[in-house]
Every structure is written in C-alpha cells, then in structure tokens.
C-alpha cells in the first residue's frame, strides 16, 4: 500500500479508535482531507462544533480505522503508515509540518523498496535543529527544486528506519521536553538524529535511554547499535559494563552471609533465590568466572559463615529442652496534587523538589515520636514518594545518575522503616540498631496503607536500581543483602538481573572490542 502524503489543509488533534461512533449530535458532512493516496474512500461526520468522526477504508485487506478528531488551535495532523498506521499529533511552531501552504522545503524520504514520501517542512526549523539540513539548504550546496519552486532535500533510508525518520521530523517541531515512545523507538530516533546532525535531539535521546529500564531484548539492540554511534554515546552502556572484582567479591560475601543465615519463614523464598544466584555466579560455562576462588578474603568470609552456621546448629540442638497537624495537611495536599500533575504530565518540578528535599524530610520525620499523627504523616510521605519514584522509573521525568542514586539511598531505608512501623507483621529481619525508629514500640495504630502503593513503590525501586551503573548496583544490592537489611522492598529481581548482566559482561565487551577492531 502506498502511504498517504504527509499534509492536511486544516489543524486537527487526534485520538485513534476503532468501531462505531459513541454518539452523534449532527448530520454527517464531508470535509476535504487533502492529497491522500492508497485509500478508496474517506468520510467525516461532525458531532459538534469541534468534534468529528473520520473513517478511512483501505484499498487492500486492512481493517477499517476510525479516528476521533478534535479541532484545536495551533495543532495539526501528521500521518505515517506502518503495518496498521501511525497517527501523531504535533503542535505548531513557526510553521506546521505537513502544511503545504506555509512550507518552503520538501523532505523526500526514499527507501530501496521504492517508497517515496514527501514531507512538507520549513527551512527555519530544519536549519536550526539539524546540521545535515543546514548544510543541504545552504548557498554552498546546489539544491534541487520541485515543480512548485520549493527546495527539495532527498533523504535515503532503509525501510526499517522510515518511521524513525518521520518521528524525528515531527519531534523537530515539538518544544522541550519531548514525549518518548519506548526504548526501541527512541533508539531508532537516536540513530537518525546522529546521522542528520540533530545534536540536541540526540542528547535528549541519550538522557532518556540512560535513565529508563530496559528489557533483555532491548539490551541486545542497544549493544548492537550504540557502539556504532561514537564514544560520546557509550555512557548509555554504563549499566552493562563489567564490575570491578572487589565489588563482585563484596556482593558475593553479603549474599553468602544471607544465604547461610536463619531468616524468618516469610524470607525463605528470598533465601532460596539468593542461593540459586550464588550457584549461578559460580557455574562453569563459556563466560569468564565472576569470582577468583583463590581470593583469600573471600575464602575467609565463606569459612566464617559456615562456622557461624554450624554454631547455630549446635545451639538449636542443645536448646531442645502542634505543627504536626499542619504538616499532615500539607502532605495530604501534595499527595492530591500528585494525582493531578500525573494526569497533566507535569510532575517534573515536584520530582526535582522532592529529590532535593529528601534528606531533610527523612531526617525530620525520623526524629519525631512514633504516635498516630506521625504515622499518618509518614504514610503521606510514602504516598508522595511513590508517585515521584514512579515518574522517575517510567522515564516521565529524566534525572541524572547522581540524583537517581540519591533517591534510592534516601528513600529505600525510609520506606522499609515506615512499613515496619505500620505493619509490624510485615516481612522483616532483625531490626537495625542504628535506626532512629524503635522496633519494640507497640503502636497499636489502625493506620494502614493500600497494599498497591507498597507494590508500586517496590517495583519502582527495582526499575531505578537497574538503571544505575553496575558498580553502584553492586553497592546497593550488597547492602540490601545484609541479614539485617534484607527486607522490604524486595530487590530480588534487580539482584537476578545484576547477576546475569555481570556474568555475561566480559563476553559482551570482548564481542564489542572485536567489532571495533
């Protein structure tokens, strides 16, 4: 199917949907949609002054698609056909992408398979944001002109890269910050941005990829592509780099201590998982061993753990015979504001404030007595922190590595202590003697927290930890695995991913070095 030309005659906002119209308030009327190709028919039904229902029917075997269209000032429609079609809404800058009336340059996207799409653009935007287009549209470069006297720049790309080129052209018209569409799409946009000299766009892609979690398949794609882009983009690979042997030894010792401890019943599953990972770390296979079994310190620690384990066995055998209310009000308001900001995609400022104020908030609450009002306040802080962590872990708010490390170090212990206070029966180990919260305090408070909040926060912690450099992950996980610290949140998934990455890191690096040489 030939894709439609990119360009419509009037401003539109778009929400894609299938099926029959949900409501109808006016009679159907036809509206001209401009130069479409590849569709046998299209129609527009007007529901109200600013709402329409558009139906497009393809000439070939594709489902009918309906889109709910709302006219909005300074917005217009950009359409790029994929398997089912990609529909994007783009705000207007000095011109609107696809607006033939104001366009002074056409970007022809061409593929070896014969695809030839004309994208009506504006030289002012292309020159400002792309070195490639700035060079092509300069007086020193002979430019081709098409029949209607517009400058024309041809861009050749592979079929798999076509949608990334369309997305990049669309994003050039967007103000900061960009809204991304997942790791794979951002990776494709990054490659196009580097090739076309869109340095600001490439930096934004880099920041996003460095900050968000990856799936295993995405890791392989990143490893394949990033080294070809240049050394300045290798910071994206920080979480996949081999770990210093000392850090590996440290986390192995912490894990071994936990694996040979006697945790409560509710931690037996975690203990089993840790034992399995220790076995995996020591498995002999094609990968370079993570540990040096000749390490004297390692052997000494293992020996001490075994000795302690046997000693505990002996013991068991032998023993067989005024401002607080205002604070709570403010926290309740902030928790409510988070709900609103999330819906409006405006969490950035609150997240940055919460990160910078983390130490002060934690210190102030930990110094208070554990009465009912304080518990209410701690829970509201947990609720807000959960929203902040969720925004960071999902990539909706991009923070540098140092800030993400600070977030984990500040809020992970606080969340653990708060859950212990609110739910004394929650999964915990021996309490940390250095903590300002008294574990023997009989609270008897009916205060409870929605279990979903604890689960969301735990998942966010796991995701954020996995975005950190491998060395930092090792430090956090080693601390978590200490017998007095292995409690909520459960970082088992992060530990398993870290073990896997560390185990194959050397093989990956050897492969990359071989490709570069």
Short mmCIF file of C-alpha atoms in Angstrom, two decimals:
data_model
loop_
_atom_site.label_atom_id
_atom_site.label_comp_id
_atom_site.label_asym_id
_atom_site.label_seq_id
_atom_site.Cartn_x
_atom_site.Cartn_y
_atom_site.Cartn_z
CA UNK A 1 0.00 0.00 0.00
CA UNK A 2 1.29 3.44 -0.90
CA UNK A 3 1.33 5.70 2.16
CA UNK A 4 -0.60 8.96 2.21
CA UNK A 5 1.17 12.22 1.55
CA UNK A 6 2.04 13.97 4.77
CA UNK A 7 -0.04 17.09 4.91
CA UNK A 8 -3.58 18.27 5.59
CA UNK A 9 -5.32 21.51 4.96
CA UNK A 10 -6.51 22.33 8.48
CA UNK A 11 -5.42 21.96 12.12
CA UNK A 12 -6.54 18.81 13.92
CA UNK A 13 -5.96 16.93 17.16
CA UNK A 14 -6.34 13.13 17.02
CA UNK A 15 -7.32 10.12 19.12
CA UNK A 16 -7.19 6.79 17.26
CA UNK A 17 -10.02 4.33 17.82
CA UNK A 18 -11.96 1.54 16.08
CA UNK A 19 -15.68 0.82 15.97
CA UNK A 20 -18.87 2.80 15.70
CA UNK A 21 -19.27 6.39 16.90
CA UNK A 22 -20.16 6.59 20.56
CA UNK A 23 -22.58 9.47 19.95
CA UNK A 24 -23.93 11.63 17.15
CA UNK A 25 -25.34 15.11 17.54
CA UNK A 26 -25.36 16.39 13.98
CA UNK A 27 -25.76 15.09 10.47
CA UNK A 28 -22.84 13.71 8.54
CA UNK A 29 -20.97 16.13 6.33
CA UNK A 30 -17.95 15.66 4.06
CA UNK A 31 -14.71 17.51 4.59
CA UNK A 32 -11.79 17.65 2.16
CA UNK A 33 -8.74 15.93 3.63
CA UNK A 34 -6.16 16.91 1.00
CA UNK A 35 -3.92 14.69 -1.13
CA UNK A 36 -4.43 11.14 0.15
CA UNK A 37 -3.18 8.10 -1.72
CA UNK A 38 -3.91 4.45 -1.04
CA UNK A 39 -7.45 4.87 0.33
CA UNK A 40 -10.57 4.05 -1.65
CA UNK A 41 -12.78 6.36 0.41
CA UNK A 42 -12.93 8.53 3.47
CA UNK A 43 -15.68 10.44 5.22
CA UNK A 44 -16.07 12.82 8.14
CA UNK A 45 -19.09 13.05 10.43
CA UNK A 46 -19.43 16.19 12.53
CA UNK A 47 -20.68 15.63 16.09
CA UNK A 48 -20.38 19.17 17.40
CA UNK A 49 -18.62 22.43 16.59
CA UNK A 50 -15.18 20.94 17.20
CA UNK A 51 -15.61 17.14 17.10
CA UNK A 52 -15.55 14.86 14.08
CA UNK A 53 -15.53 11.14 13.33
CA UNK A 54 -13.25 10.20 10.40
CA UNK A 55 -13.40 6.82 8.66
CA UNK A 56 -10.74 5.63 6.21
CA UNK A 57 -11.16 2.47 4.16
CA UNK A 58 -8.03 0.97 2.60
CA UNK A 59 -7.98 -0.47 -0.88
CA UNK A 60 -6.35 -3.66 0.37
CA UNK A 61 -7.01 -6.16 3.13
CA UNK A 62 -6.79 -3.93 6.19
CA UNK A 63 -9.31 -3.29 8.92
CA UNK A 64 -11.25 -0.07 8.77
CA UNK A 65 -9.86 2.53 11.13
CA UNK A 66 -11.83 5.30 12.77
CA UNK A 67 -10.28 8.30 14.42
CA UNK A 68 -11.93 10.78 16.75
CA UNK A 69 -10.82 14.24 15.67
CA UNK A 70 -10.97 17.43 17.76
CA UNK A 71 -10.04 20.74 16.17
CA UNK A 72 -7.54 22.58 18.36
CA UNK A 73 -5.73 25.87 17.66
CA UNK A 74 -2.06 25.51 16.68
CA UNK A 75 -2.34 21.72 16.21
CA UNK A 76 -2.41 19.64 13.07
CA UNK A 77 -2.21 16.03 11.94
CA UNK A 78 0.84 14.09 10.76
CA UNK A 79 0.21 10.60 9.36
CA UNK A 80 2.84 7.94 8.61
CA UNK A 81 1.64 4.50 7.56
CA UNK A 82 3.15 1.42 9.16
CA UNK A 83 1.54 -2.01 9.37
CA UNK A 84 -1.64 -0.55 10.85
CA UNK A 85 -0.82 3.12 10.60
CA UNK A 86 0.86 5.59 12.93
CA UNK A 87 -1.07 8.75 13.79
CA UNK A 88 0.69 11.57 15.59
CA UNK A 89 -0.42 14.99 16.86
CA UNK A 90 2.11 17.79 16.53
CA UNK A 91 1.93 21.38 17.88
CA UNK A 92 2.77 24.24 15.58
CA UNK A 93 5.97 26.31 15.79
CA UNK A 94 6.72 28.91 13.14
CA UNK A 95 5.14 26.51 10.68
CA UNK A 96 3.27 23.23 10.83
CA UNK A 97 4.85 20.07 9.50
CA UNK A 98 2.83 18.92 6.54
CA UNK A 99 1.33 22.38 5.99
CA UNK A 100 1.80 22.83 2.27
CA UNK A 101 0.58 26.42 2.34
CA UNK A 102 3.45 27.65 4.54
CA UNK A 103 6.11 25.06 3.67
CA UNK A 104 9.22 26.20 1.79
CA UNK A 105 11.08 22.88 1.64
CA UNK A 106 10.11 19.28 0.93
CA UNK A 107 11.94 16.39 2.56
CA UNK A 108 11.65 13.33 0.34
CA UNK A 109 12.05 10.14 2.36
CA UNK A 110 13.07 7.37 -0.05
CA UNK A 111 13.78 3.69 0.52
CA UNK A 112 15.38 0.99 -1.67
CA UNK A 113 11.95 -0.66 -1.88
CA UNK A 114 10.63 2.33 -3.81
CA UNK A 115 8.84 4.25 -1.08
CA UNK A 116 8.89 7.98 -1.80
CA UNK A 117 7.14 10.20 0.73
CA UNK A 118 7.06 13.97 0.56
CA UNK A 119 7.10 15.73 3.92
CA UNK A 120 6.29 19.43 3.73
CA UNK A 121 8.61 21.21 6.17
CA UNK A 122 10.06 24.62 6.99
CA UNK A 123 13.69 25.52 6.40
CA UNK A 124 13.83 27.71 9.53
CA UNK A 125 13.20 24.72 11.78
CA UNK A 126 15.34 22.25 9.81
CA UNK A 127 18.36 24.58 9.69
CA UNK A 128 18.11 25.44 13.39
CA UNK A 129 17.92 21.85 14.61
CA UNK A 130 19.84 19.76 12.05
CA UNK A 131 23.38 20.26 10.77
CA UNK A 132 22.64 17.95 7.84
CA UNK A 133 19.70 20.05 6.66
CA UNK A 134 21.59 23.28 7.42
CA UNK A 135 24.35 22.14 5.05
CA UNK A 136 21.94 20.89 2.39
CA UNK A 137 19.95 24.13 2.42
CA UNK A 138 22.97 26.45 2.47
CA UNK A 139 24.03 28.53 -0.51
CA UNK A 140 27.14 26.37 -0.89
CA UNK A 141 25.07 23.27 -1.71
CA UNK A 142 23.26 23.02 -5.04
CA UNK A 143 19.64 22.36 -4.09
CA UNK A 144 17.08 20.69 -6.29
CA UNK A 145 13.73 22.41 -6.75
CA UNK A 146 10.43 20.74 -7.47
CA UNK A 147 7.68 21.96 -9.75
CA UNK A 148 6.14 24.43 -7.29
CA UNK A 149 9.54 26.09 -6.63
CA UNK A 150 10.06 24.57 -3.20
CA UNK A 151 13.53 23.43 -2.23
CA UNK A 152 13.75 19.65 -2.09
CA UNK A 153 16.09 17.54 0.06
CA UNK A 154 16.18 13.81 -0.54
CA UNK A 155 16.91 11.53 2.43
CA UNK A 156 17.57 7.87 1.70
CA UNK A 157 16.95 5.32 4.44
CA UNK A 158 16.22 1.64 4.92
CA UNK A 159 12.60 0.55 5.17
CA UNK A 160 13.03 -0.32 8.87
CA UNK A 161 14.30 3.21 9.54
CA UNK A 162 11.47 5.00 7.77
CA UNK A 163 9.19 5.52 10.78
CA UNK A 164 12.14 6.77 12.85
CA UNK A 165 12.84 9.44 10.22
CA UNK A 166 9.19 10.51 10.26
CA UNK A 167 9.19 10.63 14.06
CA UNK A 168 12.35 12.73 14.14
CA UNK A 169 10.94 15.27 11.68
CA UNK A 170 7.82 15.50 13.84
CA UNK A 171 9.85 15.94 17.03
CA UNK A 172 11.80 18.80 15.49
CA UNK A 173 8.58 20.80 15.68
CA UNK A 174 7.94 19.98 19.34
CA UNK A 175 9.03 22.20 22.25
CA UNK A 176 11.01 20.60 25.06
CA UNK A 177 10.62 18.26 26.80
CA UNK A 178 9.89 15.53 24.28
CA UNK A 179 7.46 12.72 24.98
CA UNK A 180 9.13 9.45 24.03
CA UNK A 181 7.54 6.21 22.90
CA UNK A 182 9.68 3.46 24.43
CA UNK A 183 13.27 2.29 24.25
CA UNK A 184 13.20 0.79 20.74
CA UNK A 185 11.58 3.85 19.15
CA UNK A 186 13.96 6.21 20.96
CA UNK A 187 16.93 4.11 19.86
CA UNK A 188 15.79 4.40 16.25
CA UNK A 189 15.31 8.16 16.61
CA UNK A 190 18.78 8.46 18.19
CA UNK A 191 20.40 6.76 15.20
CA UNK A 192 18.62 9.09 12.79
CA UNK A 193 19.45 12.14 14.95
CA UNK A 194 23.16 11.27 14.86
CA UNK A 195 23.11 10.72 11.10
CA UNK A 196 21.30 14.02 10.45
CA UNK A 197 23.34 16.04 12.94
CA UNK A 198 20.43 16.79 15.28
CA UNK A 199 22.67 17.17 18.32
CA UNK A 200 20.05 18.47 20.75
CA UNK A 201 17.68 15.67 19.81
CA UNK A 202 20.46 13.08 20.12
CA UNK A 203 21.29 14.36 23.62
CA UNK A 204 17.64 14.10 24.66
CA UNK A 205 17.54 10.52 23.36
CA UNK A 206 20.75 9.71 25.24
CA UNK A 207 19.36 11.10 28.51
CA UNK A 208 16.18 9.05 28.11
CA UNK A 209 17.93 5.78 27.27
CA UNK A 210 20.42 6.20 30.11
CA UNK A 211 17.64 6.77 32.66
CA UNK A 212 14.90 4.23 31.89
CA UNK A 213 14.74 0.44 32.45
CA UNK A 214 15.42 -1.93 29.53
CA UNK A 215 14.10 -5.34 28.59
CA UNK A 216 16.67 -8.03 27.77
CA UNK A 217 15.88 -7.88 24.04
CA UNK A 218 16.31 -4.11 24.17
CA UNK A 219 19.71 -4.54 25.83
CA UNK A 220 20.92 -6.60 22.88
CA UNK A 221 19.64 -3.98 20.42
CA UNK A 222 21.36 -1.21 22.40
CA UNK A 223 24.62 -3.18 22.47
CA UNK A 224 24.41 -3.64 18.71
CA UNK A 225 23.68 -0.03 17.82
CA UNK A 226 25.22 2.31 20.43
CA UNK A 227 28.91 1.43 19.77
CA UNK A 228 28.42 2.44 16.13
CA UNK A 229 27.29 5.96 17.07
CA UNK A 230 30.50 7.21 18.65
CA UNK A 231 32.27 7.22 22.01
CA UNK A 232 30.17 10.10 23.37
CA UNK A 233 27.14 7.79 23.47
CA UNK A 234 28.81 4.91 25.32
CA UNK A 235 27.63 6.38 28.65
CA UNK A 236 24.34 4.63 27.79
CA UNK A 237 26.15 1.30 28.34
CA UNK A 238 27.28 2.10 31.91
CA UNK A 239 24.88 -0.39 33.50
CA UNK A 240 26.22 -3.18 31.26
CA UNK A 241 29.94 -2.66 31.96
CA UNK A 242 31.92 -5.37 33.78
CA UNK A 243 32.01 -4.88 37.55
CA UNK A 244 35.22 -4.38 39.48
CA UNK A 245 36.33 -7.71 41.05
CA UNK A 246 36.30 -6.14 44.53
CA UNK A 247 32.63 -5.16 44.11
CA UNK A 248 31.76 -8.67 42.91
CA UNK A 249 33.53 -10.16 45.92
CA UNK A 250 31.65 -7.80 48.23
CA UNK A 251 28.23 -8.69 46.90
CA UNK A 252 29.07 -12.40 46.91
CA UNK A 253 30.07 -12.20 50.57
CA UNK A 254 26.88 -10.32 51.50
CA UNK A 255 24.77 -12.81 49.58
CA UNK A 256 26.56 -15.78 51.11
CA UNK A 257 26.02 -14.42 54.62
CA UNK A 258 22.32 -14.07 53.93
CA UNK A 259 22.13 -17.50 52.29
CA UNK A 260 23.62 -19.09 55.41
CA UNK A 261 21.56 -17.10 57.90
CA UNK A 262 18.30 -18.13 59.57
CA UNK A 263 15.72 -15.61 58.32
CA UNK A 264 12.03 -15.77 59.31
CA UNK A 265 9.70 -18.04 57.36
CA UNK A 266 8.45 -15.28 55.09
CA UNK A 267 12.00 -14.75 53.77
CA UNK A 268 12.67 -18.36 52.86
CA UNK A 269 11.72 -17.77 49.23
CA UNK A 270 14.18 -14.87 49.06
CA UNK A 271 16.85 -17.03 50.66
CA UNK A 272 16.24 -19.75 48.07
CA UNK A 273 16.57 -17.22 45.25
CA UNK A 274 19.83 -15.88 46.69
CA UNK A 275 21.21 -19.39 46.95
CA UNK A 276 20.30 -20.05 43.31
CA UNK A 277 22.06 -16.87 42.19
CA UNK A 278 25.17 -17.79 44.16
CA UNK A 279 25.21 -21.12 42.37
CA UNK A 280 24.82 -19.31 39.05
CA UNK A 281 27.71 -16.97 39.84
CA UNK A 282 29.94 -20.00 40.41
CA UNK A 283 28.74 -22.02 37.41
CA UNK A 284 31.48 -23.00 34.99
CA UNK A 285 30.46 -22.19 31.43
CA UNK A 286 31.68 -20.22 28.41
CA UNK A 287 31.68 -16.93 30.33
CA UNK A 288 34.68 -15.71 32.31
CA UNK A 289 34.28 -16.63 36.01
CA UNK A 290 32.98 -13.75 38.10
CA UNK A 291 34.98 -14.74 41.15
CA UNK A 292 38.55 -15.72 41.84
CA UNK A 293 38.34 -18.78 44.04
CA UNK A 294 41.92 -18.10 45.16
CA UNK A 295 40.85 -14.86 46.86
CA UNK A 296 41.97 -15.21 50.50
CA UNK A 297 39.44 -12.67 51.80
CA UNK A 298 36.61 -14.42 50.00
CA UNK A 299 37.60 -17.79 51.37
CA UNK A 300 37.94 -16.38 54.89
CA UNK A 301 34.45 -14.86 54.81
CA UNK A 302 32.92 -18.05 53.46
CA UNK A 303 34.68 -20.00 56.13
CA UNK A 304 33.36 -17.72 58.87
CA UNK A 305 29.81 -18.00 57.51
CA UNK A 306 29.99 -21.78 57.54
CA UNK A 307 31.42 -21.74 61.06
CA UNK A 308 28.58 -19.49 62.24
CA UNK A 309 26.03 -21.74 60.55
CA UNK A 310 27.36 -24.79 62.33
CA UNK A 311 27.50 -22.92 65.63
CA UNK A 312 23.80 -22.05 65.33
CA UNK A 313 23.07 -25.68 64.65
CA UNK A 314 24.81 -26.62 67.90
CA UNK A 315 22.74 -24.08 69.81
CA UNK A 316 19.50 -25.45 68.38
CA UNK A 317 20.45 -28.99 69.27
CA UNK A 318 21.44 -28.04 72.84
CA UNK A 319 18.27 -25.98 73.38
CA UNK A 320 15.83 -28.72 72.52
CA UNK A 321 14.91 -28.91 76.44
CA UNK A 322 1.04 21.43 67.24
CA UNK A 323 2.89 21.57 63.95
CA UNK A 324 2.24 18.04 63.22
CA UNK A 325 -1.37 18.57 62.14
CA UNK A 326 -0.32 21.32 59.73
CA UNK A 327 2.37 19.06 58.32
CA UNK A 328 -0.19 16.31 57.76
CA UNK A 329 -2.49 18.76 55.99
CA UNK A 330 0.29 19.92 53.67
CA UNK A 331 1.32 16.36 52.85
CA UNK A 332 -2.30 15.47 52.07
CA UNK A 333 -2.46 18.39 49.68
CA UNK A 334 0.78 17.39 47.98
CA UNK A 335 -0.45 13.80 47.61
CA UNK A 336 -3.59 15.11 45.94
CA UNK A 337 -1.60 17.45 43.70
CA UNK A 338 0.48 14.46 42.54
CA UNK A 339 -2.67 12.84 41.18
CA UNK A 340 -3.45 15.96 39.18
CA UNK A 341 0.10 16.52 37.96
CA UNK A 342 0.37 12.91 36.76
CA UNK A 343 -2.73 13.32 34.64
CA UNK A 344 -1.38 16.58 33.23
CA UNK A 345 2.14 15.18 32.72
CA UNK A 346 3.60 17.98 34.87
CA UNK A 347 5.43 16.03 37.57
CA UNK A 348 8.88 17.36 36.67
CA UNK A 349 9.10 20.30 39.11
CA UNK A 350 7.66 18.33 42.02
CA UNK A 351 10.04 15.45 41.38
CA UNK A 352 13.08 17.75 41.36
CA UNK A 353 11.94 19.42 44.59
CA UNK A 354 11.26 16.10 46.31
CA UNK A 355 14.67 14.76 45.34
CA UNK A 356 16.50 17.83 46.64
CA UNK A 357 14.48 17.88 49.88
CA UNK A 358 14.72 14.13 50.53
CA UNK A 359 17.33 14.26 53.29
CA UNK A 360 15.54 17.00 55.23
CA UNK A 361 12.15 15.27 55.02
CA UNK A 362 13.52 11.91 56.15
CA UNK A 363 15.54 13.42 58.99
CA UNK A 364 12.61 15.47 60.32
CA UNK A 365 10.18 12.55 60.38
CA UNK A 366 12.67 10.11 61.88
CA UNK A 367 13.30 12.47 64.81
CA UNK A 368 9.60 12.50 65.82
CA UNK A 369 7.95 10.04 68.19
CA UNK A 370 6.00 7.22 66.60
CA UNK A 371 2.48 8.30 67.56
CA UNK A 372 -0.58 8.14 65.33
CA UNK A 373 -0.19 11.55 63.73
CA UNK A 374 3.44 10.89 62.85
CA UNK A 375 2.45 7.60 61.26
CA UNK A 376 -0.18 9.38 59.20
CA UNK A 377 2.48 11.85 58.08
CA UNK A 378 4.96 9.11 57.23
CA UNK A 379 2.34 7.35 55.14
CA UNK A 380 1.52 10.52 53.23
CA UNK A 381 5.23 10.98 52.58
CA UNK A 382 5.37 7.39 51.32
CA UNK A 383 2.39 8.08 49.06
CA UNK A 384 4.05 11.14 47.52
CA UNK A 385 7.40 9.38 47.25
CA UNK A 386 5.70 6.51 45.44
CA UNK A 387 4.43 8.92 42.78
CA UNK A 388 7.87 10.51 42.50
CA UNK A 389 9.61 7.14 42.12
CA UNK A 390 7.02 6.01 39.60
CA UNK A 391 7.63 9.11 37.47
CA UNK A 392 11.39 8.51 37.57
CA UNK A 393 11.27 4.77 36.91
CA UNK A 394 8.90 5.14 33.95
CA UNK A 395 11.08 7.79 32.32
CA UNK A 396 8.43 10.51 32.53
CA UNK A 397 10.93 12.64 34.47
CA UNK A 398 14.59 12.27 33.50
CA UNK A 399 17.14 12.59 36.31
CA UNK A 400 20.94 12.30 36.08
CA UNK A 401 22.62 9.24 37.55
CA UNK A 402 23.74 11.02 40.73
CA UNK A 403 20.17 12.07 41.53
CA UNK A 404 18.79 8.57 40.95
CA UNK A 405 21.43 7.16 43.30
CA UNK A 406 20.47 9.76 45.91
CA UNK A 407 16.77 8.88 45.58
CA UNK A 408 17.44 5.20 46.23
CA UNK A 409 19.78 5.82 49.17
CA UNK A 410 17.39 8.30 50.81
CA UNK A 411 14.01 6.65 50.35
CA UNK A 412 14.67 2.92 50.36
CA UNK A 413 15.58 2.81 54.10
CA UNK A 414 12.73 5.21 54.94
CA UNK A 415 10.18 3.04 53.14
CA UNK A 416 11.47 -0.04 54.95
CA UNK A 417 11.26 1.59 58.39
CA UNK A 418 7.80 3.00 57.73
CA UNK A 419 6.40 -0.32 56.65
CA UNK A 420 7.77 -1.92 59.79
CA UNK A 421 6.05 0.73 61.93
CA UNK A 422 2.70 0.50 60.18
CA UNK A 423 2.67 -3.26 59.64
CA UNK A 424 4.67 -4.92 62.42
CA UNK A 425 3.88 -8.31 60.88
CA UNK A 426 5.29 -7.27 57.51
CA UNK A 427 8.27 -9.27 56.22
CA UNK A 428 11.34 -8.01 58.10
CA UNK A 429 14.53 -9.34 59.59
CA UNK A 430 16.35 -8.25 62.74
CA UNK A 431 15.99 -4.52 63.15
CA UNK A 432 18.90 -2.22 62.51
CA UNK A 433 20.22 -0.98 65.85
CA UNK A 434 21.36 2.29 64.26
CA UNK A 435 17.86 3.19 63.05
CA UNK A 436 16.13 6.06 64.88
CA UNK A 437 12.86 4.08 64.90
CA UNK A 438 12.25 1.79 67.87
CA UNK A 439 11.33 -1.72 66.66
CA UNK A 440 9.89 -2.67 70.06
CA UNK A 441 7.38 0.18 70.03
CA UNK A 442 3.87 -1.25 70.40
CA UNK A 443 2.00 1.05 68.12
CA UNK A 444 -1.44 -0.48 68.07
CA UNK A 445 -2.41 2.06 65.43
CA UNK A 446 -5.20 1.28 62.97
CA UNK A 447 -3.29 3.25 60.32
CA UNK A 448 -2.91 1.18 57.16
CA UNK A 449 -1.54 1.77 53.68
CA UNK A 450 -3.03 0.49 50.45
CA UNK A 451 -1.05 -2.63 49.50
CA UNK A 452 -0.89 -1.45 45.89
CA UNK A 453 1.18 1.58 46.92
CA UNK A 454 3.79 -0.65 48.55
CA UNK A 455 3.88 -2.85 45.44
CA UNK A 456 4.21 0.10 43.05
CA UNK A 457 7.00 1.61 45.16
CA UNK A 458 8.83 -1.71 45.29
CA UNK A 459 8.61 -2.08 41.52
CA UNK A 460 9.85 1.49 41.06
CA UNK A 461 12.85 0.86 43.32
CA UNK A 462 13.76 -2.22 41.27
CA UNK A 463 13.48 -0.30 37.99
CA UNK A 464 15.54 2.65 39.21
CA UNK A 465 18.27 0.44 40.67
CA UNK A 466 18.58 -1.35 37.32
CA UNK A 467 19.20 1.98 35.55
CA UNK A 468 22.28 2.73 37.67
CA UNK A 469 25.86 1.88 36.70
CA UNK A 470 26.71 -1.72 37.53
CA UNK A 471 29.22 -0.70 40.22
CA UNK A 472 26.56 1.29 42.08
CA UNK A 473 24.06 -1.54 41.71
CA UNK A 474 26.57 -3.84 43.37
CA UNK A 475 26.93 -1.50 46.35
CA UNK A 476 23.17 -1.12 46.84
CA UNK A 477 22.47 -4.83 46.50
CA UNK A 478 25.34 -5.77 48.79
CA UNK A 479 23.90 -3.51 51.49
CA UNK A 480 20.39 -4.86 50.91
CA UNK A 481 21.54 -8.46 51.20
CA UNK A 482 22.99 -7.98 54.66
CA UNK A 483 20.94 -10.07 57.06
CA UNK A 484 19.77 -7.01 59.00
CA UNK A 485 18.74 -5.10 55.85
CA UNK A 486 17.14 -7.70 53.54
CA UNK A 487 13.50 -6.71 53.95
CA UNK A 488 11.00 -4.52 52.12
CA UNK A 489 11.44 -3.58 49.35
CA UNK A 490 12.18 -6.92 47.73
CA UNK A 491 15.04 -6.32 45.27
CA UNK A 492 15.29 -9.96 44.20
CA UNK A 493 14.54 -9.14 40.56
CA UNK A 494 17.24 -6.46 40.49
CA UNK A 495 19.70 -8.89 42.06
CA UNK A 496 18.93 -11.56 39.46
CA UNK A 497 19.32 -9.12 36.55
CA UNK A 498 22.59 -7.80 38.02
CA UNK A 499 23.96 -11.34 38.31
CA UNK A 500 23.01 -12.10 34.70
CA UNK A 501 24.49 -8.90 33.33
CA UNK A 502 27.69 -9.29 35.35
CA UNK A 503 28.07 -12.90 34.28
CA UNK A 504 27.98 -12.09 30.56
CA UNK A 505 29.53 -8.60 30.69
CA UNK A 506 33.03 -9.75 29.77
CA UNK A 507 31.76 -11.76 26.82
CA UNK A 508 29.82 -8.73 25.61
CA UNK A 509 32.86 -6.47 25.93
CA UNK A 510 35.10 -8.91 24.06
CA UNK A 511 32.49 -9.03 21.30
CA UNK A 512 32.30 -5.23 21.10
CA UNK A 513 36.09 -4.83 21.08
CA UNK A 514 36.31 -7.39 18.30
CA UNK A 515 33.80 -5.45 16.23
CA UNK A 516 35.54 -2.13 16.80
CA UNK A 517 38.91 -3.52 15.71
#
